[in-house]
XYZ file of C-alpha atoms in Angstrom:
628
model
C 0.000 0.000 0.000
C 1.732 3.386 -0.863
C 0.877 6.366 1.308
C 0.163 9.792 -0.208
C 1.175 11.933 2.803
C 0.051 14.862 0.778
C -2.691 16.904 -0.998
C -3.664 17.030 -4.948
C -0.893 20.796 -4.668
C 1.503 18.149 -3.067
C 1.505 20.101 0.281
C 1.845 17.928 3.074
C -1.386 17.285 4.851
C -1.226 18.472 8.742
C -3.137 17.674 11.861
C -5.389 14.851 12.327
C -5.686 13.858 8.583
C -2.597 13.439 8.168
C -2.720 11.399 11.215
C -5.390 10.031 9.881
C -3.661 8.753 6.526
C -0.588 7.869 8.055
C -2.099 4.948 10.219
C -4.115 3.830 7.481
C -3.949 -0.372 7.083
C -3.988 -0.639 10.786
C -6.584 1.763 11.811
C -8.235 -1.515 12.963
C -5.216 -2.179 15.660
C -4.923 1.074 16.733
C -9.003 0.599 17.363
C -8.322 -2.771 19.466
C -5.665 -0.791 21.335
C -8.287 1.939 21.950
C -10.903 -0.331 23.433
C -7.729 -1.827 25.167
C -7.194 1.256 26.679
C -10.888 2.330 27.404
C -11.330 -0.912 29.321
C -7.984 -0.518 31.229
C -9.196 3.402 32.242
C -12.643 1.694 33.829
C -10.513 -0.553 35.641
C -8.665 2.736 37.127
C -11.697 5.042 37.773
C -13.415 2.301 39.975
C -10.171 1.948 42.360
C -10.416 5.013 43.926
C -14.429 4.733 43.901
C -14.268 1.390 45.836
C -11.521 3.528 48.215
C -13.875 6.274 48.616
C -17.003 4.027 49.482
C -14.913 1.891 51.910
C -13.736 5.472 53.818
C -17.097 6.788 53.798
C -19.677 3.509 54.353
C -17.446 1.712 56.361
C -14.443 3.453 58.333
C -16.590 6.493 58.765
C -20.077 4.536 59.312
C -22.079 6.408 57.110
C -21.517 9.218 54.492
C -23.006 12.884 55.531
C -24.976 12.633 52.014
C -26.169 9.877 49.972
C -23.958 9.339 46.365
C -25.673 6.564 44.754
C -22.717 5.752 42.516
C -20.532 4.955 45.998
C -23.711 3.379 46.764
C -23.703 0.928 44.007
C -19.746 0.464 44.542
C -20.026 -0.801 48.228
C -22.623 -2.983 47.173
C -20.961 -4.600 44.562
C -17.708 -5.628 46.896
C -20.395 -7.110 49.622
C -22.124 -4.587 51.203
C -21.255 -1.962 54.352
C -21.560 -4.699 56.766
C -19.447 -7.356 55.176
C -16.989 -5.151 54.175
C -16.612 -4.394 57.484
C -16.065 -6.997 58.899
C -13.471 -8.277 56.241
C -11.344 -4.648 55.026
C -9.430 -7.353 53.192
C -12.335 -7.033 50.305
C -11.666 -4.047 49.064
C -8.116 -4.327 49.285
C -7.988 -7.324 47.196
C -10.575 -5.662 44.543
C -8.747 -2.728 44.330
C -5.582 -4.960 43.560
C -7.173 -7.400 41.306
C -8.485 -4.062 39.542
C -5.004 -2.634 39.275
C -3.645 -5.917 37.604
C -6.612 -5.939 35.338
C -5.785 -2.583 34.053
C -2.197 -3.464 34.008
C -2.787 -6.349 31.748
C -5.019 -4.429 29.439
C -2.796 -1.671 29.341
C -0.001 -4.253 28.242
C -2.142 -5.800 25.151
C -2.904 -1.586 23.816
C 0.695 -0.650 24.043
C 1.633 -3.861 22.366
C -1.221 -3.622 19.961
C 0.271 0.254 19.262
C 3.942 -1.001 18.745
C 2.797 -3.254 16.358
C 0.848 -0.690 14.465
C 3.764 1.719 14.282
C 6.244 -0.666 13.512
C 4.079 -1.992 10.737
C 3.890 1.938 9.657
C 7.605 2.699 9.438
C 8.205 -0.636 7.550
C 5.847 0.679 5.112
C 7.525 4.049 5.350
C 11.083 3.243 4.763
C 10.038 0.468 2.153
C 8.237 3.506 -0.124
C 10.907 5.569 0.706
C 13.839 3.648 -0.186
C 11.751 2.148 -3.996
C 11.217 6.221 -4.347
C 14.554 6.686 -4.030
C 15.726 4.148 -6.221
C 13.207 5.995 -8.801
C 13.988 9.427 -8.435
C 15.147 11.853 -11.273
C 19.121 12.075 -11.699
C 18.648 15.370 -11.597
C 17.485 15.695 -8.027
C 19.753 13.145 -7.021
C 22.437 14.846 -7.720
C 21.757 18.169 -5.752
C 21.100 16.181 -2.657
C 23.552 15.350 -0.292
C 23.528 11.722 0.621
C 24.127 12.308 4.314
C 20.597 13.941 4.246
C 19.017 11.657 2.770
C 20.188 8.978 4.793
C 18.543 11.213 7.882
C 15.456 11.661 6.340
C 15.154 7.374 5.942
C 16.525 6.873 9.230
C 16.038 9.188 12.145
C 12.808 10.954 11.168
C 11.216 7.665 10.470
C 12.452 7.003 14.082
C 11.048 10.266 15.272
C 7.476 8.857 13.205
C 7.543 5.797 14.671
C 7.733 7.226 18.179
C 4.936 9.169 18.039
C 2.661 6.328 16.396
C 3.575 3.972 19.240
C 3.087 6.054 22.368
C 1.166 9.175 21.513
C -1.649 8.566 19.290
C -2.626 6.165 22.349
C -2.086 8.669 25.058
C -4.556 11.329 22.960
C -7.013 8.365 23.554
C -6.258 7.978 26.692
C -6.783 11.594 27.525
C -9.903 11.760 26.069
C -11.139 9.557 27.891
C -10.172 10.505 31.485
C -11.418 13.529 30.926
C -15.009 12.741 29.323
C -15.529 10.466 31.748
C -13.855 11.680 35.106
C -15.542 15.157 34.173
C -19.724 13.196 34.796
C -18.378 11.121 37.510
C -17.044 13.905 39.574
C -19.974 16.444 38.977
C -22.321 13.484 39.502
C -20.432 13.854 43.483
C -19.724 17.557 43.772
C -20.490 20.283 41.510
C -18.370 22.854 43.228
C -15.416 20.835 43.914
C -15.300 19.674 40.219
C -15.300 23.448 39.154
C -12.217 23.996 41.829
C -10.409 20.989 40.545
C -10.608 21.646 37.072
C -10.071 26.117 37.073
C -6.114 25.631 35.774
C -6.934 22.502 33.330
C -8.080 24.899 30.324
C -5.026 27.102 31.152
C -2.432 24.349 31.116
C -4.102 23.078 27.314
C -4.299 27.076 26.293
C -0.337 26.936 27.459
C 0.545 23.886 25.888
C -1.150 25.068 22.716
C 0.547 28.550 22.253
C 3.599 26.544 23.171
C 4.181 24.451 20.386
C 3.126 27.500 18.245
C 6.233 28.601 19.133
C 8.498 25.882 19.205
C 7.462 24.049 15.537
C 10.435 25.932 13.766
C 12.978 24.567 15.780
C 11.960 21.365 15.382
C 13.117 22.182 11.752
C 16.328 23.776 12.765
C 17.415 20.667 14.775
C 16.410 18.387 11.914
C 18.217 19.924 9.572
C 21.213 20.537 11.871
C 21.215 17.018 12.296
C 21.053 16.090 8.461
C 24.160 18.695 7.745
C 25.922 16.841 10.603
C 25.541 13.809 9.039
C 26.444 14.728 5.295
C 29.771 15.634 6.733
C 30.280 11.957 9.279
C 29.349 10.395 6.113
C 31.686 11.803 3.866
C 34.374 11.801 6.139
C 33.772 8.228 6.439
C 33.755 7.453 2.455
C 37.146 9.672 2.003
C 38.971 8.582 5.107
C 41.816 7.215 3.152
C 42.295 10.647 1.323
C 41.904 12.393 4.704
C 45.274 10.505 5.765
C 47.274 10.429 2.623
C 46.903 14.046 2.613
C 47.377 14.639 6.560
C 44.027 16.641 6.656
C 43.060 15.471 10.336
C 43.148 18.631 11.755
C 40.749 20.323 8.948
C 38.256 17.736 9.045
C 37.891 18.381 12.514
C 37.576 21.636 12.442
C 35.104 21.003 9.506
C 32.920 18.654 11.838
C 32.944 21.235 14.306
C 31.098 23.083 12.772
C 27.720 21.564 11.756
C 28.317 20.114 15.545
C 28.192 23.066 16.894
C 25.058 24.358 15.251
C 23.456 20.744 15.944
C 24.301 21.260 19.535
C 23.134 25.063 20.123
C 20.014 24.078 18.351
C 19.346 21.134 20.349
C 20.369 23.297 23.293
C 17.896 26.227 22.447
C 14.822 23.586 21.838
C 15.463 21.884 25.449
C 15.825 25.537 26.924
C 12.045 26.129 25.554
C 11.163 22.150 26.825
C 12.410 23.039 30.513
C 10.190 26.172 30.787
C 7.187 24.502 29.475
C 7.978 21.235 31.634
C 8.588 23.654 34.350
C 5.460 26.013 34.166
C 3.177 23.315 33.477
C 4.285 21.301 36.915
C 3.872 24.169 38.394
C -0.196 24.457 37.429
C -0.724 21.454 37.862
C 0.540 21.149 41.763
C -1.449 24.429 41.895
C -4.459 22.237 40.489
C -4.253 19.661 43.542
C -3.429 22.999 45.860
C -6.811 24.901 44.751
C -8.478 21.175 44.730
C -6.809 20.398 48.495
C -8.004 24.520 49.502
C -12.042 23.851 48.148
C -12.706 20.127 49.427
C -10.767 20.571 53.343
C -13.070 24.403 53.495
C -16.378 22.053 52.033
C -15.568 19.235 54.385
C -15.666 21.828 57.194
C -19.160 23.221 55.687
C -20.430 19.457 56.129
C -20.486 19.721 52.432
C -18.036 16.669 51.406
C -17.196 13.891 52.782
C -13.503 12.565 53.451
C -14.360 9.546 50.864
C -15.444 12.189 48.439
C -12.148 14.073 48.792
C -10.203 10.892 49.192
C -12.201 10.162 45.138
C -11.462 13.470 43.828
C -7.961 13.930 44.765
C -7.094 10.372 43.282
C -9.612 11.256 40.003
C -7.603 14.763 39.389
C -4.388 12.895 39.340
C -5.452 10.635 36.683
C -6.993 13.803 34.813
C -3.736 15.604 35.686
C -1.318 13.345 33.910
C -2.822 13.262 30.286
C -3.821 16.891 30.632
C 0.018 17.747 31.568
C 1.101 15.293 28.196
C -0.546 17.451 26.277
C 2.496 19.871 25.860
C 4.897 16.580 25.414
C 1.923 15.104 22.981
C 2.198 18.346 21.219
C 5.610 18.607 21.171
C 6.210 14.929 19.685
C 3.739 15.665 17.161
C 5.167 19.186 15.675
C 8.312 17.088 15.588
C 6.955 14.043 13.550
C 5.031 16.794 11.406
C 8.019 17.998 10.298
C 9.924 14.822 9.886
C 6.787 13.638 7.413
C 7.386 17.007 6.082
C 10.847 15.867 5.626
C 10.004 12.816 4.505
C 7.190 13.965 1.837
C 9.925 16.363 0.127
C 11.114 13.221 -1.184
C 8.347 11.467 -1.705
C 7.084 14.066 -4.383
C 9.986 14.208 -5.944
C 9.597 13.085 -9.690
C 9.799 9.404 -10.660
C 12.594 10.152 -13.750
C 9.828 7.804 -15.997
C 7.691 10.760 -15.157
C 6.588 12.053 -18.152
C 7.556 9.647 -20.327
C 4.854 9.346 -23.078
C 5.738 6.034 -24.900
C 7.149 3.268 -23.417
C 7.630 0.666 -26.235
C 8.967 -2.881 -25.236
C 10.119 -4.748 -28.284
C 10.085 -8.557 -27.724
C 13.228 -8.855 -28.731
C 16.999 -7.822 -28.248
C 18.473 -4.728 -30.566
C 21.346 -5.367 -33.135
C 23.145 -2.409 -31.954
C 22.733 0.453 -33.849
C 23.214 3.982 -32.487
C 22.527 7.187 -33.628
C 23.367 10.747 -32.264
C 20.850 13.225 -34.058
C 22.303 16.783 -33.391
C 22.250 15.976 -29.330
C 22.408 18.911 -27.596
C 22.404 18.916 -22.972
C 23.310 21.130 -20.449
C 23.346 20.292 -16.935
C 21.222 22.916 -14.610
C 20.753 25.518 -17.304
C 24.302 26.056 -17.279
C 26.925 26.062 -20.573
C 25.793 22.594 -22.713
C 28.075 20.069 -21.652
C 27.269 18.504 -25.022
C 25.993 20.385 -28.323
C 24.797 19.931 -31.938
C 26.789 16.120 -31.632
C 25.748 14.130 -34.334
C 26.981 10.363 -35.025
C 26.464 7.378 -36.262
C 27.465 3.656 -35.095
C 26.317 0.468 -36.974
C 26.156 -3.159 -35.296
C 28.914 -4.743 -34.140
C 30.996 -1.730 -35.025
C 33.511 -0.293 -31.810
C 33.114 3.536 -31.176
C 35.845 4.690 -28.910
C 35.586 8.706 -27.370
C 38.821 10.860 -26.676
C 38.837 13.943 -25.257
C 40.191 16.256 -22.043
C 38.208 16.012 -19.130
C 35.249 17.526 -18.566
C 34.391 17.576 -22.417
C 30.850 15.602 -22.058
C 32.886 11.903 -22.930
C 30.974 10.433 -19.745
C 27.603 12.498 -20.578
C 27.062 10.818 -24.167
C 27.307 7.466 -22.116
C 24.555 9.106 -19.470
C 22.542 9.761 -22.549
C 22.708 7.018 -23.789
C 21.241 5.523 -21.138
C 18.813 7.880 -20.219
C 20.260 8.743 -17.340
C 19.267 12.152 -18.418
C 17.425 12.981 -21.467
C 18.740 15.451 -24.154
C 17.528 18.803 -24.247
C 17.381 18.863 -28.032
C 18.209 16.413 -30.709
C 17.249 12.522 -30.781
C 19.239 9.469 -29.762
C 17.928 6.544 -31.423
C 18.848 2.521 -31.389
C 18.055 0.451 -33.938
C 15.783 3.404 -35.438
C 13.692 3.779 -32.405
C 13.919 7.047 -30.193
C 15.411 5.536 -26.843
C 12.749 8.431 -25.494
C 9.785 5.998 -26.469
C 11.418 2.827 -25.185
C 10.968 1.314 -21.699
C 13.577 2.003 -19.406
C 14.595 -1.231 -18.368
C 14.011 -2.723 -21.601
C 16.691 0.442 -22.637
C 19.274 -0.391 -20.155
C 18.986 -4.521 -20.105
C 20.737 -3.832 -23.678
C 23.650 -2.188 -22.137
C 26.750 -3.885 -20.320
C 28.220 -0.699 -18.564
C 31.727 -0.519 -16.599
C 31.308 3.205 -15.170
C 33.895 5.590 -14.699
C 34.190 4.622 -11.061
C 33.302 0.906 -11.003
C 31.389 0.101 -7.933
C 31.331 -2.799 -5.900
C 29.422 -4.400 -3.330
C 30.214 -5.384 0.004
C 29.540 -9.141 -0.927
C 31.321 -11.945 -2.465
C 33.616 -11.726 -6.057
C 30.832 -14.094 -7.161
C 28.171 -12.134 -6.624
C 29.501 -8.757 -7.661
C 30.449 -10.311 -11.213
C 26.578 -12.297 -11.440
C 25.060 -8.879 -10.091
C 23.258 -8.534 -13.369
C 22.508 -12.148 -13.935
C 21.210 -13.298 -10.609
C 21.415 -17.292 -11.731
C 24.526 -17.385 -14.027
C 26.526 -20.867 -13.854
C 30.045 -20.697 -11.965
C 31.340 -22.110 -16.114
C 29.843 -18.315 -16.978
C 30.822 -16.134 -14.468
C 34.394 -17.839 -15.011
C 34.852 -17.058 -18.582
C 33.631 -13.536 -18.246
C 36.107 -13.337 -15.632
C 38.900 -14.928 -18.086
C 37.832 -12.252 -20.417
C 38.459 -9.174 -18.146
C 41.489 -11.073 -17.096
C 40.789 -11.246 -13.346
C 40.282 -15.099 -13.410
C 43.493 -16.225 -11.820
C 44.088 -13.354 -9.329
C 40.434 -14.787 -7.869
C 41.830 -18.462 -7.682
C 44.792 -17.126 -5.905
C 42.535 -15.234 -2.936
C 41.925 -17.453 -0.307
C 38.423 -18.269 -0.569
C 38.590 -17.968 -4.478
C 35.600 -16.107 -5.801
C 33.492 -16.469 -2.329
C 36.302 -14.019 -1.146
C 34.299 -11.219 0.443
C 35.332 -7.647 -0.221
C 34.509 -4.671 1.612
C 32.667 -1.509 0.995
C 33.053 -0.454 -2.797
C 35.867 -3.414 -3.260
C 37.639 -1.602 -0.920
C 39.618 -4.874 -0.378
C 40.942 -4.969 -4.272
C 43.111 -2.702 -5.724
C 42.119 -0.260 -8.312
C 42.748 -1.979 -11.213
C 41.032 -5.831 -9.731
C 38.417 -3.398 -9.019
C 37.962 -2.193 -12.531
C 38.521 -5.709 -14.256
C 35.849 -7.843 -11.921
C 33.303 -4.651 -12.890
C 34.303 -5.838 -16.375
C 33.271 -8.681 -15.683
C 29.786 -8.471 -14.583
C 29.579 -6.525 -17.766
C 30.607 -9.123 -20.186
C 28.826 -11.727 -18.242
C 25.642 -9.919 -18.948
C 26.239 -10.604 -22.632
C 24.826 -7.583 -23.764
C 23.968 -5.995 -27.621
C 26.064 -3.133 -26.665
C 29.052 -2.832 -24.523
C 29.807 0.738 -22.666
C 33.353 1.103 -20.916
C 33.998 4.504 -19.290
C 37.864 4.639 -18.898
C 37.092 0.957 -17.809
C 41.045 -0.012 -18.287
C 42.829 3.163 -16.731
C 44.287 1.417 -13.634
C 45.367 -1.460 -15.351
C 48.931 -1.687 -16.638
C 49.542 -2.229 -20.366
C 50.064 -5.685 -20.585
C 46.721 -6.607 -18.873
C 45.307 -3.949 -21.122
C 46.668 -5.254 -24.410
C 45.322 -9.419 -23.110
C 41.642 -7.529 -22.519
C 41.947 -5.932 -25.917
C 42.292 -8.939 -27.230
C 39.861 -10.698 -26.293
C 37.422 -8.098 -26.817
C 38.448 -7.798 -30.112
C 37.992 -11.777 -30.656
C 34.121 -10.046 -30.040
C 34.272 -7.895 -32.317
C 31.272 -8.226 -34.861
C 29.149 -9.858 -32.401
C 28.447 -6.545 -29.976
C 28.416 -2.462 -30.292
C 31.241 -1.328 -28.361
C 31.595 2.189 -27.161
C 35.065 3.099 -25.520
C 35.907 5.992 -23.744
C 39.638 5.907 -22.902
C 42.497 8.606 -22.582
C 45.167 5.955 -23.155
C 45.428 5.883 -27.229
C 46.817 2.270 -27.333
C 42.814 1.564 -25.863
C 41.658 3.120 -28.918
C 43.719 2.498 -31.810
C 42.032 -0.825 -32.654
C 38.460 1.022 -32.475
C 36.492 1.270 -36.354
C 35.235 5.036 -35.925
C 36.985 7.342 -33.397
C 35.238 10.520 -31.947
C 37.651 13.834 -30.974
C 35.312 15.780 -28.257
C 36.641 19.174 -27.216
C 34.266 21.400 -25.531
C 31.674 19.524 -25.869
C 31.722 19.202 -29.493
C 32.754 16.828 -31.889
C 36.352 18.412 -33.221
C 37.454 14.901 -35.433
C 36.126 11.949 -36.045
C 37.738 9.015 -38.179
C 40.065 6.304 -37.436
C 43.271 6.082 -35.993
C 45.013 6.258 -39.291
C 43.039 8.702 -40.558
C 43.199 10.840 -37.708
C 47.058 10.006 -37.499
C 47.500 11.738 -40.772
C 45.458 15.094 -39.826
C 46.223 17.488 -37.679
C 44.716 18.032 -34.664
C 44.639 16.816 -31.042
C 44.389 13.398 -31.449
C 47.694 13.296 -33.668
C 49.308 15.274 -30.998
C 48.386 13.010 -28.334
C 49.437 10.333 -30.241
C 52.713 11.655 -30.994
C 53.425 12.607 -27.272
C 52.529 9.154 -25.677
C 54.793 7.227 -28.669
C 57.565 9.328 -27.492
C 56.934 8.890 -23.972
C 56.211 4.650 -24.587
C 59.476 4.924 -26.289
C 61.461 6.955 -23.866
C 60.532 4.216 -20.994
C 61.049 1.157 -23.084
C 65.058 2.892 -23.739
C 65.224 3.505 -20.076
C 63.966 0.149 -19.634
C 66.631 -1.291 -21.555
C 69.223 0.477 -20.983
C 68.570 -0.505 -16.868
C 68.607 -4.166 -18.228
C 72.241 -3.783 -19.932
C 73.808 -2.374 -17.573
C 72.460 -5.255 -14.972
C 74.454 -7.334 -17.529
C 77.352 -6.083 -17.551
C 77.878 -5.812 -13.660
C 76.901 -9.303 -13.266
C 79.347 -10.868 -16.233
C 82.513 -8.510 -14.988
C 81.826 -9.659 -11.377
C-alpha cells in the first residue's frame, strides 16, 4: 500500500488527517488498542471509587450525604456490613483491579507497537523504492548524508509518536469525558475547583508548540548537515590521511556540531520552561483542589471519601492533561519529519513524463545514432551540443577527449540517465525516449567511470546482473576481463568477500571484476567509461584482445584517454568542448592534424622513452653481473 502523505498541490497534509492517513492499514489495531485502553481506564476510575465508598460507608459509618454511585460500589464488593467486617475485600478488589488494568494496558501498548512498527516498515520500504526511482537530476543536488537522515532518524522520530502518543490522545480523552460526569455526579463545586487551571495548562501547551514548531526544523536539519559531513568523512577517510588533513576535518565537523548542539540546546531551553510552568499548574491544580474540598468538608459539604475520590480522580486527569504539551511537542516534531520525509516522496519518478514506453520482444542489433544531441546540466553552458553520429552493429566507437568535455555524458545519454535537451538518440531506429527504461538499459553492459562494488562476495559482484549465471559463466567472463586467476589465488577464491566499494581490491582488480559483470551480462552493446585506466599495459593489451575476438558480435563504445585503448576502435570521436572536433580512425586521424595526432605523438615518445630507459637498466644489470 503506498501512502500519499500529501494533498492534490503536493503540500503535506497536517493535523489529524494526516494522522489520519498515516495509520491507514492498521486503523483496525490502533481501534483494538483503543478499546484496550478504554477498558484498562474503567478498571482505574473504579479503584479510587471502591476507596472512597470503603472510607465513607465503612471506616466512617455512614456518608453525611447519599452518592448513589458509591452506593452501588459498596454494594458490589459485599455490602457496608461485610466489608466491614473483612477490610481485606476491598483491598484485594482494588488490587485485582489494578492488575486488570495493568494487563489491558499491556495488550494496547503492544497492539500500538505493532501498528507503528508496521507503519515505518511501510515508510522506509516507499521511501527507499522512491529513491531508487527518483530523477538524476534531483539526485544529484542532494547530499547523501541527508538523505540517509530523512530514511533513518525521522522515520524514528514517526515511529515514536505512532507507538506512544496517538494512544495517550485516547487515553486523555477519555479521562477527561468520563472523570468530568463522575465527579460532577459527586460535587459540583469541587469539580469546578479541581478543574479552574486545566483549560489554562491546554491554552499553554497550545501557544507553546506554536512557538516551538520551527525549531523542530532547525534541529532536523542541523542534524542532516551533521551527518552529510560523518558520512563523507567516512567514504574519504583514506584521502583524509594520505593528505594529513586530520586537523581540517575536525575543524570542519565542528562546525555543523556546533550548530546541531546550540540548536538542540535552544529547543530543550524552551522544553524546561514549558515542563517547568506546566508542573507548576498542575501542583497548583491539587493545591486549589486540596483549599475547596478541606473548606467544604468543614461546611459538612463533602465527605472525606469524596475528597479521598477526587484527589485520586484529578491525578489521573492531571497526567494526560500535563502530556498534552509533550503530545504536542512529539507531534510538531513528527510533522516535520513527514514534512521531511514527503519532500522526497514528491519528488519526480525520472519515468515521469515519459509518453511512450515501447517494449520490443526482442533484443536490438546495436545500432546507435546521435541526431544533433544537444544537454546542459542545470541551465548552465551545454556540456554537449549539436553532436551528431552514427554507429552500426557490431561496429567499436571509442571517445577521446580532455576532461570535462561531455565523454561520460554521451554514455549518461545514452542511457537515459538524463534525457537530451534537443536532438534525438535513437537505437536500432527507435527514439530511446519511447522505449521502456529497463528494456533500454537490459541492452547495455556498462563498466562506469568509477566501477562500484558491493560489500559481498567476487561471485556475486560479477553475477550482479545475472542473478542465476553458472560458476562455467561467471568464469569465462572473468577470463575475459582477465581477473580469473588473481580470484583463484585469494583465499576463498571467488566467495572471497570484499569490503565496501571493493575496498579490499586494488584499483585496477576493481575495474577488471566490474568488467566482468559486464561481459557476463552478454549484452547488444558494450559501454566502458575509462574501464582499463588502472590497469597496466600488458593486462590492457590481453583484454583488448579478447574483446576484439568479439568484435562483430556486440556495439562497443570506448571511452579511454590511453590511445593504445583506442587504436584498434572502427570510428573514433575527438570531443573538445563539448563538441565533436574529429572523427575518423586512428590512421586517418594520425594523418590530420589536430589533437588526437598530438596526443598520439606525445605518448609514442613517452612509450618509447621508458622502453630505452627500460633497456638500458637491463644492460647495464648485464654487464655488472658478467665482470663480477
Amino acid at each position: 500500500m503506498t501512502l500519499k502523505l500529501h494533498d492534490a498541490s503536493g503540500k503535506t497534509l497536517s493535523g489529524p488527517k494526516l494522522v489520519w492517513t498515516l495509520i491507514s492499514g492498521f486503523r483496525s489495531m490502533y481501534l483494538w488498542a483503543a478499546l484496550a485502553l478504554f477498558v484498562a481506564t474503567a478498571f482505574q476510575f473504579v479503584i479510587p471509587l471502591i476507596g472512597s465508598a470503603t472510607i465513607d460507608y465503612v471506616l466512617m459509618d455512614q456518608p453525611k450525604h447519599d452518592e448513589p454511585l458509591l452506593q452501588s460500589v459498596i454494594t458490589l464488593i459485599g455490602g457496608p456490613q461485610r466489608v466491614g467486617q473483612n477490610l481485606w475485600i476491598p483491598a484485594v478488589a482494588m488490587l485485582a483491579l489494578a492488575a486488570l488494568g495493568g494487563l489491558f494496558n499491556y495488550y494496547q501498548k503492544l497492539a500500538a507497537a505493532k501498528a507503528s512498527d508496521g507503519i515505518c516498515k511501510r515508510l522506509k520500504d516507499q521511501l527507499y523504492d522512491h529513491i531508487q526511482r527518483m530523477s538524476n537530476r534531483h539526485l544529484d543536488q542532494t547530499q547523501t548524508g541527508d538523505l540517509v537522515q530523512r530514511c533513518t532518524s525521522d522515520v524514528e522520530t514517526t515511529r515514536i509518536f505512532l507507538a506512544a502518543h496517538i494512544v495517550e490522545i485516547g487515553r486523555g480523552l477519555i479521562l477527561i469525558a468520563t472523570v468530568l460526569p463522575i465527579m460532577l455526579s459527586m460535587h459540583v463545586g469541587l469539580t469546578i475547583a479541581s478543574m479552574a487551571l486545566i483549560p489554562v495548562i491546554i491554552l499553554y501547551s497550545y501557544l507553546y508548540i506554536k512557538k516551538v514548531k520551527h525549531l523542530f526544523t532547525e534541529v532536523d536539519e542541523a542534524e542532516g548537515r551533521l551527518t552529510s559531513v560523518v558520512q563523507e568523512n567516512i567514504t574519504g577517510i583514506r584521502v583524509v590521511r594520505a593528505f594529513g588533513r586530520h586537523d581540517f576535518e575536525i575543524a570542519k565537523f565542528e562546525k555543523p556540531n556546533a550548530e546541531y548542539r546550540d540548536s538542540s540546546i535552544k529547543l530543550i531551553n524552551i522544553m524546561s520552561w514549558f515542563w517547568s510552568v506546566a508542573d507548576i499548574a498542575s501542583l497548583t491544580q491539587i493545591g486549589i483542589a486540596l483549599i475547596a474540598s478541606s473548606y467544604l468538608a468543614m461546611q459538612g459539604s463533602v465527605t472525606i471519601g469524596t475528597i479521598f475520590a477526587f484527589l485520586a480522580l484529578l491525578n489521573m486527569v492531571l497526567w494526560p492533561v500535563r502530556m498534552i504539551g509533550r503530545i504536542l511537542t512529539d507531534f510538531g516534531k513528527t510533522a516535520v519529519a513527514l514534512q521531511r520525509i514527503n519532500e522526497i516522496l514528491t519528488q519526480p519518478f525520472e519515468t515521469e513524463g515519459d509518453q511512450v514506453t515501447l517494449t520490443p520482444d526482442r533484443p536490438v542489433s546495436g545500432r546507435i545514432e546521435f541526431d544533433k544531441v544537444t544537454f546542459a546540466h542545470n541551465e548552465t553552458e551545454p556540456t554537449v551540443q549539436d553532436i551528431s553520429l552514427q554507429v552500426e552493429p557490431g561496429e567499436t566507437l571509442a571517445i577521446l577527449g580532455p576532461s570535462g568535455s561531455g565523454k561520460t555524458t554521451l554514455m549518461h545519454l545514452l542511457l537515459r540517465f538524463y534525457d537530451c535537451d534537443s536532438g534525438s538518440i535513437k537505437l536500432d531506429g527507435m527514439d530511446v525516449k519511447e522505449l521502456d527504461r529497463a528494456y533500454l538499459r537490459a541492452q547495455f553492459g556498462v563498466v562506469l567511470q568509477e566501477p562500484f562494488l558491493y560489500s559481498r562476495s567476487i561471485r556475486n559482484n560479477i553475477q550482479f546482473g545475472v542473478s542465476d549465471a553458472q560458476q562455467s559463466d561467471i568464469e569465462a567472463a572473468a577470463n575475459m576481463a582477465c581477473i580469473h586467476e588473481t580470484i583463484q589465488n585469494f583465499s576463498d577464491g571467488y566467495d572471497t568477500e570484499i569490503g565496501e566499494k571493493g575496498i579490499t581490491l586494488s584499483g585496477g582488480q576493481r575495474q577488471r571484476v566490474a568488467l566482468s559483470r559486464a561481459i557476463l551480462r552478454n549484452p547488444p552493446i558494450l559501454l566502458l567509461d575509462d574501464a582499463l585506466s588502472a590497469v597496466d599495459n600488458e593486462t590492457e593489451s590481453s583484454i583488448i584482445d579478447a574483446l576484439q575476438n568479439r568484435h562483430g558480435k556486440q556495439t562497443t563504445v570506448v571511452i579511454a584517454h590511453r590511445l593504445s585503448t583506442l587504436a584498434h576502435a572502427d570510428k573514433i570521436v575527438v570531443l573538445e568542448n563539448g563538441k565533436i572536433t574529429q572523427f575518423g580512425t586512428h590512421q586517418s586521424l594520425t594523418a590530420e592534424d589536430g589533437l588526437y595526432r598530438r596526443l598520439w605523438a606525445i605518448q609514442t615518445q613517452l612509450e618509447a622513452t621508458l622502453a630505452k630507459e627500460t633497456e638500458g637498466r637491463g644492460d647495464h644489470g648485464r654487464e655488472t653481473t658478467t665482470s663480477a
